[in-house]
Coordinates of C-alpha atoms in Angstrom, one line a residue:
X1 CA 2.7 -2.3 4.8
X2 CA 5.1 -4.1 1.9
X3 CA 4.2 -7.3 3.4
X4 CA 0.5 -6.5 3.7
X5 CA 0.1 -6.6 0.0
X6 CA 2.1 -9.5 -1.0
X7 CA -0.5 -11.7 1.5
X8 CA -3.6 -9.8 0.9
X9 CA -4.9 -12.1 -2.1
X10 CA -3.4 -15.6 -0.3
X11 CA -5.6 -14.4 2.5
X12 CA -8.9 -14.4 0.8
X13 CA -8.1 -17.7 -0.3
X14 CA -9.1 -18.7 3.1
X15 CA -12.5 -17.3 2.9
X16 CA -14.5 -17.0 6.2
X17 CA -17.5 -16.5 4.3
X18 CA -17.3 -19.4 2.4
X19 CA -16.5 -21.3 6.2
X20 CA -19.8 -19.9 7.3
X21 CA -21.5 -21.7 4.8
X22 CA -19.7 -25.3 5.6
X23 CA -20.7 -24.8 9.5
X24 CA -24.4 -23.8 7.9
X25 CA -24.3 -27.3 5.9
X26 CA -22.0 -29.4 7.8
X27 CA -20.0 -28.5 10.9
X28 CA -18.0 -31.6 10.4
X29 CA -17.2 -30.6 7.2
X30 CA -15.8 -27.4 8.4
X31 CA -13.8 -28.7 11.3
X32 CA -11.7 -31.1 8.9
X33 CA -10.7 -28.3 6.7
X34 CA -10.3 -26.2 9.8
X35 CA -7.9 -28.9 11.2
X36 CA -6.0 -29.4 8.0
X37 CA -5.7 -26.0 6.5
X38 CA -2.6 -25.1 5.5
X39 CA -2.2 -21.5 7.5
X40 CA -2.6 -21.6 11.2
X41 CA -6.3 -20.9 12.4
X42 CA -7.8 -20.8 16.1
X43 CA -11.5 -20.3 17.4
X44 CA -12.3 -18.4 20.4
X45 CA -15.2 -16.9 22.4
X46 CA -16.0 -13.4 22.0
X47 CA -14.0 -12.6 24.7
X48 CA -11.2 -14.6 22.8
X49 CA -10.7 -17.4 25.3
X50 CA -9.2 -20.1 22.9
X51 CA -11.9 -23.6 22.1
X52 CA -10.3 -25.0 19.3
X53 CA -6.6 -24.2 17.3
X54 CA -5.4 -26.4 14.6
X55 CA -2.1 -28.1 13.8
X56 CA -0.1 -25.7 12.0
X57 CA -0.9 -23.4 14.9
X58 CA 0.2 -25.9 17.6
X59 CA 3.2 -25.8 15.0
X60 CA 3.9 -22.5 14.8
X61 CA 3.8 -21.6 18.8
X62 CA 4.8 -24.9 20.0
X63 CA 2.2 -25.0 22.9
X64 CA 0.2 -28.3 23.6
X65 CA -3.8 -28.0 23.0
X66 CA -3.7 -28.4 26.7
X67 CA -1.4 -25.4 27.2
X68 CA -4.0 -23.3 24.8
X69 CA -7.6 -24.4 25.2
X70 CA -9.4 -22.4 28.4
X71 CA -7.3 -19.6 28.2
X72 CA -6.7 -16.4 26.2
X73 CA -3.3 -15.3 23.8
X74 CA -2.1 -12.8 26.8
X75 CA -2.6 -15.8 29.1
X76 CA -0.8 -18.2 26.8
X77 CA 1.8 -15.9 26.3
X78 CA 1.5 -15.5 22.8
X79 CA 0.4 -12.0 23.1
X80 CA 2.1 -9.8 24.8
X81 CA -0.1 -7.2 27.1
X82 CA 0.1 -4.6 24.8
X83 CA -0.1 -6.2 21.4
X84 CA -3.1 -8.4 23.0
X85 CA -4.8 -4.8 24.2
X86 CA -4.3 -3.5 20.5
X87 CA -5.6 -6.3 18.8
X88 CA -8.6 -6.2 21.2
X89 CA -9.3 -2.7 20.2
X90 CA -9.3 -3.7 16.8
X91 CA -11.8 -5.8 17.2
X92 CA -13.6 -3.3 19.4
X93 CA -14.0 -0.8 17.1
X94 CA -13.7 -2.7 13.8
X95 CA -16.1 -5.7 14.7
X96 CA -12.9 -7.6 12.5
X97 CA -9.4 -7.7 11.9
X98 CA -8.4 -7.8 8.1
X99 CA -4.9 -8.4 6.9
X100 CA -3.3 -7.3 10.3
X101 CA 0.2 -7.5 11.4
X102 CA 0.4 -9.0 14.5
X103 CA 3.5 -9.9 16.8
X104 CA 3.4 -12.8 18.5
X105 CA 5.2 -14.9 20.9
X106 CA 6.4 -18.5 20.6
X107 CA 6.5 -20.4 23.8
X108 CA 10.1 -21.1 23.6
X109 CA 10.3 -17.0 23.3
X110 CA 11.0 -16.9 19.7
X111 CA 9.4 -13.9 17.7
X112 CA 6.9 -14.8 15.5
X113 CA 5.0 -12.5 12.9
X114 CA 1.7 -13.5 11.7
X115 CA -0.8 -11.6 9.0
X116 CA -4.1 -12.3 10.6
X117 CA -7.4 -12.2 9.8
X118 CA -10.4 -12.3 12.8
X119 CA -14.3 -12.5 11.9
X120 CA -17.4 -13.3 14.0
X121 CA -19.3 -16.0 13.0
X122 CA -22.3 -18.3 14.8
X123 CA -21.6 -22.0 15.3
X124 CA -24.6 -23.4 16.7
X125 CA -25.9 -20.5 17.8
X126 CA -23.3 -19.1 19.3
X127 CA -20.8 -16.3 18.4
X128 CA -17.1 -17.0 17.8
X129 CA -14.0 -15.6 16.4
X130 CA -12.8 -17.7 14.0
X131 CA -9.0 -16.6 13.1
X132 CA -6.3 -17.2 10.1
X133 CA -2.9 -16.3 10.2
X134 CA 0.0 -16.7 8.1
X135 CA 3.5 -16.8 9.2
X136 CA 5.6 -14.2 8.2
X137 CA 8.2 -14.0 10.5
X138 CA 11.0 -15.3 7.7
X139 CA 9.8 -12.3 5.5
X140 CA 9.6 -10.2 8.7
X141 CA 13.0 -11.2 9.5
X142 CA 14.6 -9.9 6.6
X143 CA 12.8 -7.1 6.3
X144 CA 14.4 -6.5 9.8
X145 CA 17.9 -7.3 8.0
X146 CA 17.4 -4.8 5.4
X147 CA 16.0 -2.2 7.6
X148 CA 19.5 -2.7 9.6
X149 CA 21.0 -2.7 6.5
X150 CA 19.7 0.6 5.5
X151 CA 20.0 2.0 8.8
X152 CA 23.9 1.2 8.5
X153 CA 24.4 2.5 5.3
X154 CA 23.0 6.0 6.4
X155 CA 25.2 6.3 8.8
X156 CA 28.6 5.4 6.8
X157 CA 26.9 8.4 4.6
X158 CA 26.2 11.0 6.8
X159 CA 29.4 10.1 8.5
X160 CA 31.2 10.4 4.5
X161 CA 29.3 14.2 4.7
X162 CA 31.1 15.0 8.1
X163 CA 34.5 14.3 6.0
X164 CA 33.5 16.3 2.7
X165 CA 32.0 19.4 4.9
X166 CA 36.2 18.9 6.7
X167 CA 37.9 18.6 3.3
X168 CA 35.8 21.7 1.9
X169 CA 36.7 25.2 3.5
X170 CA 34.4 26.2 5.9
X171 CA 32.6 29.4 6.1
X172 CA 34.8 31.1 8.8
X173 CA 37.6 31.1 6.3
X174 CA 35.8 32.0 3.2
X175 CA 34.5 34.9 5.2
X176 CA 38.4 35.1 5.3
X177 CA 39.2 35.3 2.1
X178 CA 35.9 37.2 0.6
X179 CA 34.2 39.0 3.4
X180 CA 30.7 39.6 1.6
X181 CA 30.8 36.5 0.2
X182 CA 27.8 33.5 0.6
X183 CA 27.7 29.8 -0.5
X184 CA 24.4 27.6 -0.8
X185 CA 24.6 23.7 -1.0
X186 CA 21.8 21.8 -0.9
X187 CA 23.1 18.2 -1.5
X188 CA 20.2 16.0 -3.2
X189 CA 21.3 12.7 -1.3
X190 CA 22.9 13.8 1.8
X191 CA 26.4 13.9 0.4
X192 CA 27.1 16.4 -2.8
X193 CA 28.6 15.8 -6.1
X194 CA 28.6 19.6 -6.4
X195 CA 31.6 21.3 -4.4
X196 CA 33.5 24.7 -4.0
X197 CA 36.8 26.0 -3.7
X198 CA 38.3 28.9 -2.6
X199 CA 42.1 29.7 -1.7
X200 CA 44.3 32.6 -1.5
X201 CA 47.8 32.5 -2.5
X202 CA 49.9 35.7 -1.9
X203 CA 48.1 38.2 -3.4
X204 CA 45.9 36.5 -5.4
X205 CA 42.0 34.6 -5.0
X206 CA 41.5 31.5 -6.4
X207 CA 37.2 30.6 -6.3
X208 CA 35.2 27.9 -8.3
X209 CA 32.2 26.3 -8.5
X210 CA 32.4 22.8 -9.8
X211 CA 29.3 19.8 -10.6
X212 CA 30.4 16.7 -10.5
X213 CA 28.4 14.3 -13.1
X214 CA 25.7 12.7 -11.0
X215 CA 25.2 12.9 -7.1
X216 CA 24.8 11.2 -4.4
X217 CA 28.2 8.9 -3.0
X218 CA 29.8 8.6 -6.7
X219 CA 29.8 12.1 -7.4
X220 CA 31.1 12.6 -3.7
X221 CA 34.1 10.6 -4.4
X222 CA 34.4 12.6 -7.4
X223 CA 34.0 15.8 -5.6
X224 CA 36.9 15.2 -2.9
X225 CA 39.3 14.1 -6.0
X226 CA 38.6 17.2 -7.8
X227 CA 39.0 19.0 -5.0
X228 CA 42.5 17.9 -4.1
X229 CA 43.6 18.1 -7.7
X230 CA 42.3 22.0 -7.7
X231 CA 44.5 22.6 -4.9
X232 CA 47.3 20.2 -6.5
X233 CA 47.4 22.6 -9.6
X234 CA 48.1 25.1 -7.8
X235 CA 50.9 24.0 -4.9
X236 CA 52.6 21.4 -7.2
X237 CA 52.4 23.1 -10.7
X238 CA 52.8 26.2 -9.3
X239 CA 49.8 27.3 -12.1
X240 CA 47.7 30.6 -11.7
X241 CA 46.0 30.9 -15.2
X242 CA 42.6 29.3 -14.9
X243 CA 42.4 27.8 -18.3
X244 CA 45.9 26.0 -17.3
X245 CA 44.6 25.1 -14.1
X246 CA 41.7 23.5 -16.3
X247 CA 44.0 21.9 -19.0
X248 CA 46.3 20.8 -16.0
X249 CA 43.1 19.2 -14.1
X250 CA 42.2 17.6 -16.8
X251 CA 45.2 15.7 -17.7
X252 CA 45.5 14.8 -14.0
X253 CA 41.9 13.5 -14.0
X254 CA 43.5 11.6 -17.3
X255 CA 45.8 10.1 -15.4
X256 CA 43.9 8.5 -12.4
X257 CA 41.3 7.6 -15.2
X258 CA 44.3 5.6 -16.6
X259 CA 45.1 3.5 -13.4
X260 CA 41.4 2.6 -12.8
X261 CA 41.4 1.4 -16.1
X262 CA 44.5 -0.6 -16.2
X263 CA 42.3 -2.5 -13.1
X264 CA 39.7 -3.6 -15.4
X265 CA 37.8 -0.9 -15.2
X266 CA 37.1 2.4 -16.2
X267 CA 35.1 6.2 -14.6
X268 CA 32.9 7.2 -16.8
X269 CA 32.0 10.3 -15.0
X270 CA 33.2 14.1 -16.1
X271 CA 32.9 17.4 -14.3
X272 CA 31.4 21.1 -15.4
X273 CA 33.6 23.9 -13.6
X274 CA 33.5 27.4 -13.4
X275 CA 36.8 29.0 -12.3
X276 CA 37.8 33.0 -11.3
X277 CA 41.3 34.2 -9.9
X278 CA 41.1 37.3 -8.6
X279 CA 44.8 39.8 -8.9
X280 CA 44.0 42.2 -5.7
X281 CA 47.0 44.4 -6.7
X282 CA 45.8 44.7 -9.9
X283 CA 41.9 44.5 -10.0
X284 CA 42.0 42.2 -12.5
X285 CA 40.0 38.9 -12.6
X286 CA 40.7 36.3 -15.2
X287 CA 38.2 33.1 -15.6
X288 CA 37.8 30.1 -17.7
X289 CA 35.1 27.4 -17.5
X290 CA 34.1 23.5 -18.8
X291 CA 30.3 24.5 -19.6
X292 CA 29.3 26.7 -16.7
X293 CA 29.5 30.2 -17.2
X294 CA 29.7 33.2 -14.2
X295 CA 27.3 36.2 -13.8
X296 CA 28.5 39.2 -13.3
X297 CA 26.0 42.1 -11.5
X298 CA 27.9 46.0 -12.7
X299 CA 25.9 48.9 -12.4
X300 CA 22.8 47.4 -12.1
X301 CA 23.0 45.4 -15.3
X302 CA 23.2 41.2 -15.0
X303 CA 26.1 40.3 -17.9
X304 CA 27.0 36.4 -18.6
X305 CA 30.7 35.8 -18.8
X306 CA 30.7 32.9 -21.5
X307 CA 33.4 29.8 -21.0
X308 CA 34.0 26.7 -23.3
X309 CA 31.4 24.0 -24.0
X310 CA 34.3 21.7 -22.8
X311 CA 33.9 19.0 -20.2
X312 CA 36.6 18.0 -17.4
X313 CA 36.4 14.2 -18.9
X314 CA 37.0 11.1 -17.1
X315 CA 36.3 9.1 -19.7
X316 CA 38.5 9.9 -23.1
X317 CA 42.1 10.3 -23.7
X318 CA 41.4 13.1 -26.1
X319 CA 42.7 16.0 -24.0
X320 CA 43.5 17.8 -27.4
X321 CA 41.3 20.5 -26.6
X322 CA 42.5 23.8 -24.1
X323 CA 40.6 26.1 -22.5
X324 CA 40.2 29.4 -23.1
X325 CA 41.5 32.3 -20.7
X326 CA 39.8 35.3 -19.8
X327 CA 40.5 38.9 -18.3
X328 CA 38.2 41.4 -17.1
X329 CA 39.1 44.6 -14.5
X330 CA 36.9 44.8 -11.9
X331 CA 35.8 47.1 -9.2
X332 CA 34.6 47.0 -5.8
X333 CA 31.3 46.3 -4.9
X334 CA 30.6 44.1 -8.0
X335 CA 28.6 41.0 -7.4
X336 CA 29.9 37.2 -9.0
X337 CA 28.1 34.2 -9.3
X338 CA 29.7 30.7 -9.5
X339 CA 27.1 28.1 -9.8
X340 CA 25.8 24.4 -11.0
X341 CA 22.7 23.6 -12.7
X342 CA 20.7 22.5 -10.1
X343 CA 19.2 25.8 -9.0
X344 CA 17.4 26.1 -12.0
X345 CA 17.0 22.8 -13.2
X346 CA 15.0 22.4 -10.3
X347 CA 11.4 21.4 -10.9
X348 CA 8.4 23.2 -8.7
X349 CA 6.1 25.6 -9.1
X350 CA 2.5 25.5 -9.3
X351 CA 3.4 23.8 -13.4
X352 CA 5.6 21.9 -12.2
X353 CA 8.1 23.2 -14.5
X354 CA 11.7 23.6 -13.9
X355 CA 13.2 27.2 -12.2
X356 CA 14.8 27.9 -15.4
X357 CA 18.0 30.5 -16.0
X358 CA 15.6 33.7 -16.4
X359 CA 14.1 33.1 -13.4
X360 CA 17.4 32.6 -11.7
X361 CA 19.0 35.6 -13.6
X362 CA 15.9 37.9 -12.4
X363 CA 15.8 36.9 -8.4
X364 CA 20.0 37.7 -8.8
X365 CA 18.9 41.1 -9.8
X366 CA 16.1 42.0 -8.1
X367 CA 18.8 41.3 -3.9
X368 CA 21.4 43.1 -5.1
X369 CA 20.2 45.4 -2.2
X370 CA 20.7 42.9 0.1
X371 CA 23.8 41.8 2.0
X372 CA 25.2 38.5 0.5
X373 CA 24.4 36.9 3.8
X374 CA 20.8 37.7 3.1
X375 CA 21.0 37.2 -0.4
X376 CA 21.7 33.4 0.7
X377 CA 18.6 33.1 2.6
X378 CA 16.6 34.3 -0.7
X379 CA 18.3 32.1 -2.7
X380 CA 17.3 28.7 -0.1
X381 CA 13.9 30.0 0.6
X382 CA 12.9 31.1 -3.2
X383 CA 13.9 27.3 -3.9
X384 CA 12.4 25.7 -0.9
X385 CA 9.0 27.3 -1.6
X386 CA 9.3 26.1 -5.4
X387 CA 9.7 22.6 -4.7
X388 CA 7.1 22.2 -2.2
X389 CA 4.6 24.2 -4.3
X390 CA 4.0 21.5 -6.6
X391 CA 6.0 18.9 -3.9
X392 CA 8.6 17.7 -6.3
X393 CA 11.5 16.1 -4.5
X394 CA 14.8 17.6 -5.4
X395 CA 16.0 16.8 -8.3
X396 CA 19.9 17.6 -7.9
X397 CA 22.4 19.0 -6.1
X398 CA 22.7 22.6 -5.8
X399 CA 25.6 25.1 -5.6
X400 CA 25.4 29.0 -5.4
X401 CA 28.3 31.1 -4.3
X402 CA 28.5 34.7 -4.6
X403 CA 30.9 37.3 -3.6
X404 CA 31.4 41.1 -3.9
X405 CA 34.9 42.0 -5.3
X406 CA 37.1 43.0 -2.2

């Protein structure tokens, strides 16, 4: 198709109309320019037995006139059955071929590519084909290359997803940890930027949601180093506050910042994070957050636990400001939301407009009947039909978990 319209207007530079008019005139006229054109050019009967082909096309295919005249592509070998029975259907049905791609067949075996144009015309009072094609087996070629090329890099990347869904805790031990529990994420480009993280520690819960900046394989990478830091916080500094765990993740985010940039170069990437622990013994929860906030469902009533407009950075040494800690008691049954911004960042909807947070905050409310389980199909179907409403193409990643207190 690409190559289609880079040759479509050197094609009509070869104008078969304008031929038609030479053979009217002068058919010696015509066969000079036919013998000397530049792009390779054959005339057959109607049943497309080869009379006459030019240099470049004894070029090109490497057969002797002797080889070509008398006989028909398939014959030749140029086409191959099939490609010879679809070009003839072309021609069948179209009366023409017009900026066609077809494969052909050197006669030392070589592929060749050609975009070819066919037309009927009258030479003495006789119909013909009369046919141009161009080469385009070097463009074809690397088009080939890049195809490969894409082809390979999929692969590494749906292979890089097998290792992030392996690094991230999978739903059996989640279900684990919080048994009504549910976690939605839709990656924008295969791998995610947006990750989760849950862990229990004696008798405490540790959950977040975190959104890497940008998506795709960068904020993937940045995903699995958050990740292992989270966990780091906790095992190696031996912190259960979440604001420290935020200060501490932070500095160690700081710190590998600091190597890449004694390399010569430097992340500039940061990371919004919403983070709960969860005292069972106690009923208490305390939380903290770098921009996102958590919603709470109690009695019925939807209530947005605030958190800093602070960033995880990546990119500044000023780590001079801390996060703030929070403590709430909490109850059974209660619903929690951890979340990124893609769910209702994302655009849809008959206005194409984005989901936005009322939307989001109302569709929270109006499952709280429903299992979380359940709740998680609402969530991927209410999105799914929102996007292909107006067809939009995702826009980012997306991250939902929810849980019931214990």
């Amino acid at each position: 198709m690409i190559m289609k319209n880079i040759f479509s207007d050197t094609i009509e530079i070869d104008n078969l109309e304008m031929a038609e008019k030479v053979i009217q005139g002068n058919l010696d006229s015509f066969l000079t320019l036919f013998d000397s054109s530049p792009a390779c050019m054959s005339i057959t009967t109607e049943d497309r037995i080869y009379v006459r082909v030019n240099k470049r096309f004894i070029e090109i295919y490497g057969f002797d006139e002797v080889e070509i005249i008398g006989r028909n592509a398939r014959e030749v070998g140029i086409l191959e059955p099939l490609e010879h029975e679809r070009v003839s259907s072309i021609i069948k049905e179209k009366g023409r071929i017009k900026n066609e791609t077809i494969h052909c067949k050197s006669k030392d075996g070589k592929d060749v590519y050609a975009i070819s144009c066919i037309e009927k015309m009258e030479i003495n009072g006789k119909n013909y084909l009369v046919s141009s094609f161009l080469d385009i087996t070097p463009l074809k070629q690397q088009q080939q290359i890049i195809e490969q090329q894409h082809k390979d890099i999929l692969e590494s990347i749906r292979y890089a997803k097998l290792i992030q869904k392996a690094i991230f805790p999978s739903k059996a031990q989640v279900d684990a940890i919080l048994p009504e529990s549910f976690v939605l994420l839709k990656p924008k480009h295969i791998v995610s930027g947006d990750f989760y993280w849950v862990e229990k520690h004696a008798n405490k819960i540790f959950i977040a949601a975190c959104d890497c900046t940008g998506h795709g394989v960068p904020g993937a990478f940045i995903s699995i180093i958050g990740y292992k830091l989270l966990s780091k916080c906790i095992t190696d500094y031996e912190r259960t506050n979440p604001a420290e765990i935020l200060n501490q993740l932070n500095n160690e985010f700081q710190h590998a910042n600091k190597q890449v940039i004694n390399s010569g170069f430097e992340i500039k990437d940061g990371m919004d994070i919403a983070i709960c622990v969860i005292d069972t013994s106690k009923m208490t929860m305390e939380y903290a957050g770098a921009y996102n906030p958590i919603y709470q469902v109690k009695n019925g009533t939807l209530n947005k636990l605030a958190t800093d407009k602070i960033p995880i950075h990546l990119f500044t040494s000023n780590t001079d400001q801390k996060f703030t800690n929070y403590q709430i008691s909490i109850e059974p049954g209660e619903s929690y939301y951890l979340f990124s911004d893609g769910y209702a960042d994302q655009f849809g909807g008959e206005n194409r407009k984005k989901f936005n947070y009322k939307n989001f905050q109302d569709l929270i409310l109006s499952i709280q009947n429903l299992p979380m389980a359940k709740q998680r199909d609402v969530f991927n179907k209410t999105i799914e039909e929102w996007k292909i409403t107006s067809d939009e193409e995702q826009t980012d990643d997306i991250l939902i978990l929810g849980f019931k207190v214990p």
